[in-house]
CSV table of C-alpha atoms in Angstrom, one decimal:
chain,number,residue,atom,x,y,z
W,66,UNK,CA,2.7,-33.0,-34.4
W,67,UNK,CA,5.5,-33.8,-31.9
W,68,UNK,CA,4.6,-31.7,-28.9
W,69,UNK,CA,2.3,-29.2,-27.3
W,70,UNK,CA,3.1,-25.5,-27.4
W,71,UNK,CA,2.2,-23.1,-24.7
W,72,UNK,CA,2.9,-19.4,-24.6
W,73,UNK,CA,5.9,-18.2,-22.6
W,74,UNK,CA,5.2,-17.5,-19.0
W,75,UNK,CA,1.7,-18.8,-19.2
W,76,UNK,CA,1.5,-21.0,-16.2
W,77,UNK,CA,-2.2,-21.8,-16.6
W,78,UNK,CA,-1.6,-23.0,-20.2
W,79,UNK,CA,1.4,-25.1,-19.1
W,80,UNK,CA,-0.6,-26.7,-16.3
W,81,UNK,CA,-3.4,-27.4,-18.8
W,82,UNK,CA,-1.0,-29.0,-21.3
W,83,UNK,CA,0.6,-31.2,-18.6
W,84,UNK,CA,-2.8,-32.2,-17.3
W,85,UNK,CA,-3.8,-33.1,-20.9
W,86,UNK,CA,-0.7,-35.3,-21.3
W,87,UNK,CA,-1.2,-36.9,-17.9
W,88,UNK,CA,-4.8,-37.8,-18.8
W,89,UNK,CA,-4.2,-39.0,-22.3
W,90,UNK,CA,-1.8,-41.9,-22.6
W,91,UNK,CA,-2.3,-42.4,-26.4
W,92,UNK,CA,-1.5,-38.8,-27.0
W,93,UNK,CA,1.7,-39.0,-24.8
W,94,UNK,CA,2.8,-42.1,-26.7
W,95,UNK,CA,2.1,-40.6,-30.1
W,96,UNK,CA,3.8,-37.4,-29.3
W,97,UNK,CA,6.8,-39.3,-27.8
W,98,UNK,CA,7.2,-41.4,-30.9
W,99,UNK,CA,6.9,-38.4,-33.2
W,100,UNK,CA,9.5,-36.4,-31.2
W,101,UNK,CA,11.9,-39.3,-31.1
W,102,UNK,CA,11.6,-39.8,-34.9
W,103,UNK,CA,12.3,-36.1,-35.4
W,104,UNK,CA,15.4,-36.2,-33.3
W,105,UNK,CA,16.7,-39.3,-35.0
W,106,UNK,CA,16.1,-37.8,-38.4
W,107,UNK,CA,17.7,-34.4,-37.7
W,108,UNK,CA,20.6,-35.1,-35.3
W,109,UNK,CA,23.5,-37.5,-35.8
W,110,UNK,CA,25.5,-38.1,-32.6
W,111,UNK,CA,28.7,-38.3,-34.5
W,112,UNK,CA,28.1,-34.7,-35.7
W,113,UNK,CA,26.5,-33.3,-32.5
W,114,UNK,CA,28.9,-34.7,-29.9
W,115,UNK,CA,32.0,-32.8,-31.2
W,116,UNK,CA,30.1,-29.6,-31.4
W,117,UNK,CA,28.8,-30.0,-27.8
W,118,UNK,CA,32.4,-30.8,-26.7
W,119,UNK,CA,33.6,-27.6,-28.4
W,120,UNK,CA,30.9,-25.4,-26.8
W,121,UNK,CA,31.6,-26.9,-23.3
W,122,UNK,CA,35.3,-26.5,-23.8
W,123,UNK,CA,35.1,-22.9,-25.0
W,124,UNK,CA,32.8,-22.1,-22.0
W,125,UNK,CA,35.5,-23.5,-19.6
W,126,UNK,CA,33.3,-26.4,-18.5
W,127,UNK,CA,35.8,-29.0,-19.7
W,128,UNK,CA,39.5,-28.8,-18.8
W,129,UNK,CA,41.6,-29.9,-21.7
W,130,UNK,CA,45.0,-28.9,-20.2
W,131,UNK,CA,45.7,-32.4,-18.9
W,132,UNK,CA,45.4,-34.0,-22.4
């Protein structure tokens, strides 16, 4: 477990999940550690960064004409 799931557009469930996290420090810490471990395991910055750059460039968010 690396997070809490709530149904889309369910504001009450989201509020309940946030309240649960706010009130349970050990849960927050455990979920935070598990989520970080998952990201480290699945994503390498040397692979992700060039893909993000490519997406941002193709979306016109990065101007490469001055290079």
